[in-house]
Amino acid sequence: MTRSARLSPRRTIAVLAALAAAIACICALALTRPWAAGALPVSRADAGGAAPAPVAAISLPEHPRILVLGDSWTYGSAAATPTLGYAYLLGALMGGETSVNGSRGSGYLVPGIDGGTFSDRIARLDASDQPDLIVVQGSINDRKVSLDDYDEAVRGAWDALSALYPDAQIVILGPAPQILPVEAATAEIDERLSRAAATRGWPYISPIGEQWITPGNYPWVIDSGPVGRNHPTTEGHAYLAERLTAALESLRAD
């Protein structure tokens, strides 16, 4: 079962309070930008990926409806509550609303514990929702299996998504490193997704290439303990939401 951003009335007050705290954290991060001092610019090639391709601008309404589809990071794993995950925070930061479809362990080839592969889950989406923007995140979960059929699986998932929501603008958010240095298989996935997005003219955001996670910020962005299991902390999710918002805003047409 995937989590949705549409919550029951009984949880509204608690979630709003938690969301307010998370937004306060994001504001503090935006002011201090603790990642800026520790990050060293690096090219996609240096990180193990291809050079970034030109990306098309996106045009969104003032209050966009956003669908975020991804893995456990999108689910909100390791946040104090999953609804403090980056995907849930994104809607408020973008001035709109977010529908979240995250499944732990899911990838293009590997089925998740909350649902199947990305293609399986896309097949179960509601065609009537019609989001303005779709962010497809990840996934590192395919890094431990053969990638022989990976490109075909990506094409199938993306074809189905664009057919289901023909008017939506789609942005691909590549995998972020759960450990450092970046694993070779994760870098390969990043490169393959970048190439696939470029062939369609879709914007591609690479947390690896843009060094969202560095040795300097890793200790507070990622919970590497037995509970967090290398997923973002609550503060880390807020940070990722802020970085993703800035990346999406930079893609918007003037």
PDB file of C-alpha atoms in Angstrom:
ATOM      1  CA  MET A   1       0.000   0.000   0.000  1.00  0.00           C
ATOM      2  CA  THR A   2       1.418   3.383  -0.978  1.00  0.00           C
ATOM      3  CA  ARG A   3       0.965   6.405   1.220  1.00  0.00           C
ATOM      4  CA  SER A   4      -1.152   9.329   0.029  1.00  0.00           C
ATOM      5  CA  ALA A   5      -0.948  12.991   0.959  1.00  0.00           C
ATOM      6  CA  ARG A   6      -4.708  13.007   1.461  1.00  0.00           C
ATOM      7  CA  LEU A   7      -5.109  12.464   5.208  1.00  0.00           C
ATOM      8  CA  SER A   8      -8.113  11.619   7.379  1.00  0.00           C
ATOM      9  CA  PRO A   9      -9.692  14.411   9.492  1.00  0.00           C
ATOM     10  CA  ARG A  10      -8.582  12.750  12.763  1.00  0.00           C
ATOM     11  CA  ARG A  11      -4.941  13.222  11.801  1.00  0.00           C
ATOM     12  CA  THR A  12      -5.248  16.726  10.334  1.00  0.00           C
ATOM     13  CA  ILE A  13      -4.349  18.713  13.486  1.00  0.00           C
ATOM     14  CA  ALA A  14      -1.325  16.552  14.343  1.00  0.00           C
ATOM     15  CA  VAL A  15      -0.054  16.545  10.785  1.00  0.00           C
ATOM     16  CA  LEU A  16      -0.493  20.310  10.412  1.00  0.00           C
ATOM     17  CA  ALA A  17       1.481  20.869  13.595  1.00  0.00           C
ATOM     18  CA  ALA A  18       4.237  18.554  12.397  1.00  0.00           C
ATOM     19  CA  LEU A  19       4.192  20.211   8.981  1.00  0.00           C
ATOM     20  CA  ALA A  20       4.554  23.637  10.563  1.00  0.00           C
ATOM     21  CA  ALA A  21       7.628  22.418  12.430  1.00  0.00           C
ATOM     22  CA  ALA A  22       9.075  20.977   9.246  1.00  0.00           C
ATOM     23  CA  ILE A  23       8.460  24.206   7.332  1.00  0.00           C
ATOM     24  CA  ALA A  24      10.215  26.111  10.108  1.00  0.00           C
ATOM     25  CA  CYS A  25      13.159  23.740   9.714  1.00  0.00           C
ATOM     26  CA  ILE A  26      13.162  24.304   5.955  1.00  0.00           C
ATOM     27  CA  CYS A  27      13.134  28.079   6.443  1.00  0.00           C
ATOM     28  CA  ALA A  28      16.100  27.812   8.785  1.00  0.00           C
ATOM     29  CA  LEU A  29      17.932  25.652   6.267  1.00  0.00           C
ATOM     30  CA  ALA A  30      17.161  28.087   3.467  1.00  0.00           C
ATOM     31  CA  LEU A  31      18.598  30.959   5.499  1.00  0.00           C
ATOM     32  CA  THR A  32      21.725  29.219   6.717  1.00  0.00           C
ATOM     33  CA  ARG A  33      22.252  26.907   3.705  1.00  0.00           C
ATOM     34  CA  PRO A  34      24.548  24.585   5.694  1.00  0.00           C
ATOM     35  CA  TRP A  35      25.292  22.546   2.604  1.00  0.00           C
ATOM     36  CA  ALA A  36      26.845  25.447   0.700  1.00  0.00           C
ATOM     37  CA  ALA A  37      30.135  25.567   2.584  1.00  0.00           C
ATOM     38  CA  GLY A  38      30.852  21.848   2.417  1.00  0.00           C
ATOM     39  CA  ALA A  39      29.888  21.172  -1.193  1.00  0.00           C
ATOM     40  CA  LEU A  40      32.535  21.178  -3.893  1.00  0.00           C
ATOM     41  CA  PRO A  41      31.331  21.557  -7.495  1.00  0.00           C
ATOM     42  CA  VAL A  42      31.703  18.340  -9.443  1.00  0.00           C
ATOM     43  CA  SER A  43      30.706  17.326 -12.936  1.00  0.00           C
ATOM     44  CA  ARG A  44      28.391  14.434 -13.697  1.00  0.00           C
ATOM     45  CA  ALA A  45      31.338  12.667 -15.308  1.00  0.00           C
ATOM     46  CA  ASP A  46      33.421  13.025 -12.146  1.00  0.00           C
ATOM     47  CA  ALA A  47      30.559  11.498 -10.135  1.00  0.00           C
ATOM     48  CA  GLY A  48      30.302   8.548 -12.488  1.00  0.00           C
ATOM     49  CA  GLY A  49      27.515   9.902 -14.739  1.00  0.00           C
ATOM     50  CA  ALA A  50      27.326  11.573 -18.130  1.00  0.00           C
ATOM     51  CA  ALA A  51      27.548  15.317 -18.676  1.00  0.00           C
ATOM     52  CA  PRO A  52      24.204  17.047 -18.080  1.00  0.00           C
ATOM     53  CA  ALA A  53      22.002  17.505 -21.138  1.00  0.00           C
ATOM     54  CA  PRO A  54      20.062  20.729 -21.833  1.00  0.00           C
ATOM     55  CA  VAL A  55      16.685  20.600 -20.148  1.00  0.00           C
ATOM     56  CA  ALA A  56      13.364  22.021 -21.240  1.00  0.00           C
ATOM     57  CA  ALA A  57      11.634  24.678 -19.144  1.00  0.00           C
ATOM     58  CA  ILE A  58       8.452  23.742 -17.313  1.00  0.00           C
ATOM     59  CA  SER A  59       5.346  25.878 -16.992  1.00  0.00           C
ATOM     60  CA  LEU A  60       3.135  25.438 -13.940  1.00  0.00           C
ATOM     61  CA  PRO A  61       0.010  27.149 -12.616  1.00  0.00           C
ATOM     62  CA  GLU A  62       0.216  29.260  -9.487  1.00  0.00           C
ATOM     63  CA  HIS A  63      -1.004  26.364  -7.331  1.00  0.00           C
ATOM     64  CA  PRO A  64       0.230  23.205  -9.062  1.00  0.00           C
ATOM     65  CA  ARG A  65      -0.989  19.699  -8.407  1.00  0.00           C
ATOM     66  CA  ILE A  66       2.092  17.529  -8.035  1.00  0.00           C
ATOM     67  CA  LEU A  67       2.417  13.755  -8.101  1.00  0.00           C
ATOM     68  CA  VAL A  68       5.646  12.339  -6.663  1.00  0.00           C
ATOM     69  CA  LEU A  69       6.287   8.690  -7.470  1.00  0.00           C
ATOM     70  CA  GLY A  70       9.315   6.923  -6.070  1.00  0.00           C
ATOM     71  CA  ASP A  71      10.809   4.554  -3.533  1.00  0.00           C
ATOM     72  CA  SER A  72      11.333   4.608   0.247  1.00  0.00           C
ATOM     73  CA  TRP A  73      12.757   8.130   0.145  1.00  0.00           C
ATOM     74  CA  THR A  74       9.468   9.294  -1.387  1.00  0.00           C
ATOM     75  CA  TYR A  75       7.575   7.157   1.133  1.00  0.00           C
ATOM     76  CA  GLY A  76       9.191   9.193   3.909  1.00  0.00           C
ATOM     77  CA  SER A  77      11.271   6.454   5.495  1.00  0.00           C
ATOM     78  CA  ALA A  78      13.312   7.475   8.576  1.00  0.00           C
ATOM     79  CA  ALA A  79      11.458  10.781   9.033  1.00  0.00           C
ATOM     80  CA  ALA A  80       9.831  11.213  12.464  1.00  0.00           C
ATOM     81  CA  THR A  81       6.599  10.454  10.609  1.00  0.00           C
ATOM     82  CA  PRO A  82       6.430   9.560   6.898  1.00  0.00           C
ATOM     83  CA  THR A  83       4.335  12.662   6.215  1.00  0.00           C
ATOM     84  CA  LEU A  84       7.413  14.734   7.085  1.00  0.00           C
ATOM     85  CA  GLY A  85       9.152  13.167   4.087  1.00  0.00           C
ATOM     86  CA  TYR A  86      10.462  15.450   1.363  1.00  0.00           C
ATOM     87  CA  ALA A  87       7.662  14.579  -1.071  1.00  0.00           C
ATOM     88  CA  TYR A  88       4.938  15.650   1.359  1.00  0.00           C
ATOM     89  CA  LEU A  89       6.726  18.934   2.064  1.00  0.00           C
ATOM     90  CA  LEU A  90       7.177  19.718  -1.624  1.00  0.00           C
ATOM     91  CA  GLY A  91       3.577  20.749  -2.267  1.00  0.00           C
ATOM     92  CA  ALA A  92       3.559  23.530   0.329  1.00  0.00           C
ATOM     93  CA  LEU A  93       6.956  24.798  -0.820  1.00  0.00           C
ATOM     94  CA  MET A  94       5.713  24.946  -4.413  1.00  0.00           C
ATOM     95  CA  GLY A  95       2.491  26.684  -3.393  1.00  0.00           C
ATOM     96  CA  GLY A  96       0.345  23.725  -4.393  1.00  0.00           C
ATOM     97  CA  GLU A  97      -0.557  20.241  -3.215  1.00  0.00           C
ATOM     98  CA  THR A  98       1.231  16.930  -3.459  1.00  0.00           C
ATOM     99  CA  SER A  99      -0.026  13.409  -4.005  1.00  0.00           C
ATOM    100  CA  VAL A 100       2.627  10.978  -2.789  1.00  0.00           C
ATOM    101  CA  ASN A 101       3.123   7.488  -4.168  1.00  0.00           C
ATOM    102  CA  GLY A 102       6.192   5.986  -2.507  1.00  0.00           C
ATOM    103  CA  SER A 103       6.902   2.304  -2.075  1.00  0.00           C
ATOM    104  CA  ARG A 104       9.757   0.987   0.054  1.00  0.00           C
ATOM    105  CA  GLY A 105      12.160  -1.161  -1.930  1.00  0.00           C
ATOM    106  CA  SER A 106      10.570  -0.378  -5.285  1.00  0.00           C
ATOM    107  CA  GLY A 107      12.465   0.237  -8.498  1.00  0.00           C
ATOM    108  CA  TYR A 108      12.041  -0.150 -12.241  1.00  0.00           C
ATOM    109  CA  LEU A 109      13.082  -3.808 -12.007  1.00  0.00           C
ATOM    110  CA  VAL A 110      12.588  -4.616  -8.315  1.00  0.00           C
ATOM    111  CA  PRO A 111       9.113  -4.765  -6.700  1.00  0.00           C
ATOM    112  CA  GLY A 112       8.608  -2.901  -3.429  1.00  0.00           C
ATOM    113  CA  ILE A 113       7.032  -4.091  -0.215  1.00  0.00           C
ATOM    114  CA  ASP A 114       4.236  -1.493  -0.521  1.00  0.00           C
ATOM    115  CA  GLY A 115       3.590  -2.238  -4.187  1.00  0.00           C
ATOM    116  CA  GLY A 116       5.223  -3.646  -7.290  1.00  0.00           C
ATOM    117  CA  THR A 117       7.726  -2.125  -9.686  1.00  0.00           C
ATOM    118  CA  PHE A 118       7.324   1.426 -10.946  1.00  0.00           C
ATOM    119  CA  SER A 119       5.408   0.094 -13.974  1.00  0.00           C
ATOM    120  CA  ASP A 120       3.108  -1.977 -11.762  1.00  0.00           C
ATOM    121  CA  ARG A 121       2.305   1.038  -9.626  1.00  0.00           C
ATOM    122  CA  ILE A 122       1.803   3.373 -12.587  1.00  0.00           C
ATOM    123  CA  ALA A 123      -0.775   0.920 -13.932  1.00  0.00           C
ATOM    124  CA  ARG A 124      -2.789   1.399 -10.723  1.00  0.00           C
ATOM    125  CA  LEU A 125      -2.777   5.209 -10.755  1.00  0.00           C
ATOM    126  CA  ASP A 126      -6.059   7.072 -11.159  1.00  0.00           C
ATOM    127  CA  ALA A 127      -6.259   8.607 -14.621  1.00  0.00           C
ATOM    128  CA  SER A 128      -8.766  11.191 -13.397  1.00  0.00           C
ATOM    129  CA  ASP A 129      -6.246  12.861 -11.058  1.00  0.00           C
ATOM    130  CA  GLN A 130      -4.466  14.717 -13.884  1.00  0.00           C
ATOM    131  CA  PRO A 131      -1.538  16.348 -12.055  1.00  0.00           C
ATOM    132  CA  ASP A 132       0.190  19.404 -13.484  1.00  0.00           C
ATOM    133  CA  LEU A 133       3.643  18.065 -12.602  1.00  0.00           C
ATOM    134  CA  ILE A 134       4.970  14.564 -12.031  1.00  0.00           C
ATOM    135  CA  VAL A 135       8.287  13.961 -10.286  1.00  0.00           C
ATOM    136  CA  VAL A 136       9.606  10.417 -10.715  1.00  0.00           C
ATOM    137  CA  GLN A 137      12.294   9.758  -8.078  1.00  0.00           C
ATOM    138  CA  GLY A 138      14.991   7.072  -7.849  1.00  0.00           C
ATOM    139  CA  SER A 139      15.758   4.377  -7.579  1.00  0.00           C
ATOM    140  CA  ILE A 140      18.802   2.871  -5.881  1.00  0.00           C
ATOM    141  CA  ASN A 141      16.843  -0.343  -5.358  1.00  0.00           C
ATOM    142  CA  ASP A 142      17.817  -1.642  -8.788  1.00  0.00           C
ATOM    143  CA  ARG A 143      21.546  -1.376  -8.064  1.00  0.00           C
ATOM    144  CA  LYS A 144      21.900  -4.962  -6.817  1.00  0.00           C
ATOM    145  CA  VAL A 145      20.319  -6.696  -9.804  1.00  0.00           C
ATOM    146  CA  SER A 146      21.384  -7.079 -13.413  1.00  0.00           C
ATOM    147  CA  LEU A 147      20.700  -3.944 -15.456  1.00  0.00           C
ATOM    148  CA  ASP A 148      20.415  -5.835 -18.744  1.00  0.00           C
ATOM    149  CA  ASP A 149      16.680  -5.061 -18.990  1.00  0.00           C
ATOM    150  CA  TYR A 150      16.841  -1.734 -17.183  1.00  0.00           C
ATOM    151  CA  ASP A 151      16.523   0.637 -20.140  1.00  0.00           C
ATOM    152  CA  GLU A 152      13.527  -1.285 -21.469  1.00  0.00           C
ATOM    153  CA  ALA A 153      11.857  -1.208 -18.046  1.00  0.00           C
ATOM    154  CA  VAL A 154      12.402   2.546 -17.794  1.00  0.00           C
ATOM    155  CA  ARG A 155      10.946   3.108 -21.272  1.00  0.00           C
ATOM    156  CA  GLY A 156       7.893   1.022 -20.447  1.00  0.00           C
ATOM    157  CA  ALA A 157       7.220   2.863 -17.194  1.00  0.00           C
ATOM    158  CA  TRP A 158       7.677   6.294 -18.712  1.00  0.00           C
ATOM    159  CA  ASP A 159       5.573   5.451 -21.786  1.00  0.00           C
ATOM    160  CA  ALA A 160       2.732   4.323 -19.535  1.00  0.00           C
ATOM    161  CA  LEU A 161       3.005   7.408 -17.328  1.00  0.00           C
ATOM    162  CA  SER A 162       2.977   9.880 -20.211  1.00  0.00           C
ATOM    163  CA  ALA A 163       0.054   8.042 -21.825  1.00  0.00           C
ATOM    164  CA  LEU A 164      -1.924   8.116 -18.571  1.00  0.00           C
ATOM    165  CA  TYR A 165      -1.264  11.828 -17.964  1.00  0.00           C
ATOM    166  CA  PRO A 166      -0.644  13.325 -21.428  1.00  0.00           C
ATOM    167  CA  ASP A 167      -0.961  16.931 -20.229  1.00  0.00           C
ATOM    168  CA  ALA A 168       1.347  16.605 -17.234  1.00  0.00           C
ATOM    169  CA  GLN A 169       4.931  17.821 -17.256  1.00  0.00           C
ATOM    170  CA  ILE A 170       7.323  15.119 -16.105  1.00  0.00           C
ATOM    171  CA  VAL A 171      10.609  15.678 -14.307  1.00  0.00           C
ATOM    172  CA  ILE A 172      12.950  12.813 -13.472  1.00  0.00           C
ATOM    173  CA  LEU A 173      14.720  12.987 -10.108  1.00  0.00           C
ATOM    174  CA  GLY A 174      17.675  10.626 -10.178  1.00  0.00           C
ATOM    175  CA  PRO A 175      18.860   8.454  -7.296  1.00  0.00           C
ATOM    176  CA  ALA A 176      20.572  10.059  -4.318  1.00  0.00           C
ATOM    177  CA  PRO A 177      23.452   8.267  -2.623  1.00  0.00           C
ATOM    178  CA  GLN A 178      22.513   6.490   0.584  1.00  0.00           C
ATOM    179  CA  ILE A 179      26.208   5.957   1.311  1.00  0.00           C
ATOM    180  CA  LEU A 180      29.410   7.705   0.274  1.00  0.00           C
ATOM    181  CA  PRO A 181      31.343   7.356  -1.886  1.00  0.00           C
ATOM    182  CA  VAL A 182      28.648   6.832  -4.501  1.00  0.00           C
ATOM    183  CA  GLU A 183      28.334   3.177  -5.441  1.00  0.00           C
ATOM    184  CA  ALA A 184      29.272   2.341  -9.039  1.00  0.00           C
ATOM    185  CA  ALA A 185      25.861   0.772  -9.750  1.00  0.00           C
ATOM    186  CA  THR A 186      24.065   3.861  -8.406  1.00  0.00           C
ATOM    187  CA  ALA A 187      26.187   6.085 -10.645  1.00  0.00           C
ATOM    188  CA  GLU A 188      25.358   3.871 -13.621  1.00  0.00           C
ATOM    189  CA  ILE A 189      21.639   4.153 -12.885  1.00  0.00           C
ATOM    190  CA  ASP A 190      22.017   7.925 -12.681  1.00  0.00           C
ATOM    191  CA  GLU A 191      23.730   7.973 -16.067  1.00  0.00           C
ATOM    192  CA  ARG A 192      21.184   5.703 -17.736  1.00  0.00           C
ATOM    193  CA  LEU A 193      18.237   7.723 -16.446  1.00  0.00           C
ATOM    194  CA  SER A 194      19.890  10.956 -17.551  1.00  0.00           C
ATOM    195  CA  ARG A 195      20.316   9.624 -21.078  1.00  0.00           C
ATOM    196  CA  ALA A 196      16.765   8.284 -21.192  1.00  0.00           C
ATOM    197  CA  ALA A 197      15.312  11.609 -20.053  1.00  0.00           C
ATOM    198  CA  ALA A 198      17.404  13.503 -22.604  1.00  0.00           C
ATOM    199  CA  THR A 199      16.007  11.424 -25.471  1.00  0.00           C
ATOM    200  CA  ARG A 200      12.512  12.592 -24.481  1.00  0.00           C
ATOM    201  CA  GLY A 201      13.410  16.174 -23.732  1.00  0.00           C
ATOM    202  CA  TRP A 202      12.409  15.705 -20.098  1.00  0.00           C
ATOM    203  CA  PRO A 203      14.226  17.633 -17.380  1.00  0.00           C
ATOM    204  CA  TYR A 204      16.575  15.519 -15.283  1.00  0.00           C
ATOM    205  CA  ILE A 205      17.704  16.455 -11.784  1.00  0.00           C
ATOM    206  CA  SER A 206      20.761  14.609 -10.490  1.00  0.00           C
ATOM    207  CA  PRO A 207      21.365  14.737  -6.726  1.00  0.00           C
ATOM    208  CA  ILE A 208      24.640  12.939  -7.459  1.00  0.00           C
ATOM    209  CA  GLY A 209      25.859  15.407 -10.059  1.00  0.00           C
ATOM    210  CA  GLU A 210      24.706  18.399  -8.021  1.00  0.00           C
ATOM    211  CA  GLN A 211      26.251  16.951  -4.850  1.00  0.00           C
ATOM    212  CA  TRP A 212      23.175  17.255  -2.665  1.00  0.00           C
ATOM    213  CA  ILE A 213      24.786  14.820  -0.241  1.00  0.00           C
ATOM    214  CA  THR A 214      28.433  15.298   0.634  1.00  0.00           C
ATOM    215  CA  PRO A 215      30.814  14.089   3.340  1.00  0.00           C
ATOM    216  CA  GLY A 216      30.228  17.413   5.061  1.00  0.00           C
ATOM    217  CA  ASN A 217      26.447  17.132   5.379  1.00  0.00           C
ATOM    218  CA  TYR A 218      26.017  13.350   5.348  1.00  0.00           C
ATOM    219  CA  PRO A 219      25.931  12.981   9.175  1.00  0.00           C
ATOM    220  CA  TRP A 220      22.833  15.154   9.547  1.00  0.00           C
ATOM    221  CA  VAL A 221      21.142  14.438   6.202  1.00  0.00           C
ATOM    222  CA  ILE A 222      21.293  10.626   6.455  1.00  0.00           C
ATOM    223  CA  ASP A 223      20.402   8.377   9.388  1.00  0.00           C
ATOM    224  CA  SER A 224      22.967   5.602   9.018  1.00  0.00           C
ATOM    225  CA  GLY A 225      21.911   3.809  12.202  1.00  0.00           C
ATOM    226  CA  PRO A 226      19.955   0.548  12.520  1.00  0.00           C
ATOM    227  CA  VAL A 227      16.601   2.382  12.551  1.00  0.00           C
ATOM    228  CA  GLY A 228      17.194   4.825   9.712  1.00  0.00           C
ATOM    229  CA  ARG A 229      19.106   2.312   7.581  1.00  0.00           C
ATOM    230  CA  ASN A 230      20.721   4.982   5.399  1.00  0.00           C
ATOM    231  CA  HIS A 231      17.563   6.999   4.762  1.00  0.00           C
ATOM    232  CA  PRO A 232      17.178  10.754   5.261  1.00  0.00           C
ATOM    233  CA  THR A 233      16.609  12.102   8.747  1.00  0.00           C
ATOM    234  CA  THR A 234      13.647  14.405   9.382  1.00  0.00           C
ATOM    235  CA  GLU A 235      16.034  17.328   8.905  1.00  0.00           C
ATOM    236  CA  GLY A 236      17.451  15.595   5.852  1.00  0.00           C
ATOM    237  CA  HIS A 237      14.005  15.260   4.278  1.00  0.00           C
ATOM    238  CA  ALA A 238      13.401  18.983   4.876  1.00  0.00           C
ATOM    239  CA  TYR A 239      16.735  19.748   3.238  1.00  0.00           C
ATOM    240  CA  LEU A 240      15.943  17.524   0.229  1.00  0.00           C
ATOM    241  CA  ALA A 241      12.545  19.205  -0.155  1.00  0.00           C
ATOM    242  CA  GLU A 242      14.259  22.594  -0.227  1.00  0.00           C
ATOM    243  CA  ARG A 243      16.854  21.453  -2.765  1.00  0.00           C
ATOM    244  CA  LEU A 244      14.206  19.864  -4.995  1.00  0.00           C
ATOM    245  CA  THR A 245      12.039  22.967  -4.841  1.00  0.00           C
ATOM    246  CA  ALA A 246      14.972  25.146  -5.867  1.00  0.00           C
ATOM    247  CA  ALA A 247      15.791  22.774  -8.736  1.00  0.00           C
ATOM    248  CA  LEU A 248      12.190  22.764  -9.977  1.00  0.00           C
ATOM    249  CA  GLU A 249      11.905  26.535  -9.688  1.00  0.00           C
ATOM    250  CA  SER A 250      15.065  26.888 -11.771  1.00  0.00           C
ATOM    251  CA  LEU A 251      13.367  24.891 -14.535  1.00  0.00           C
ATOM    252  CA  ARG A 252      10.288  27.101 -14.684  1.00  0.00           C
ATOM    253  CA  ALA A 253       9.829  29.345 -17.687  1.00  0.00           C
ATOM    254  CA  ASP A 254      10.059  33.090 -17.045  1.00  0.00           C
TER     255      ASP A 254
END
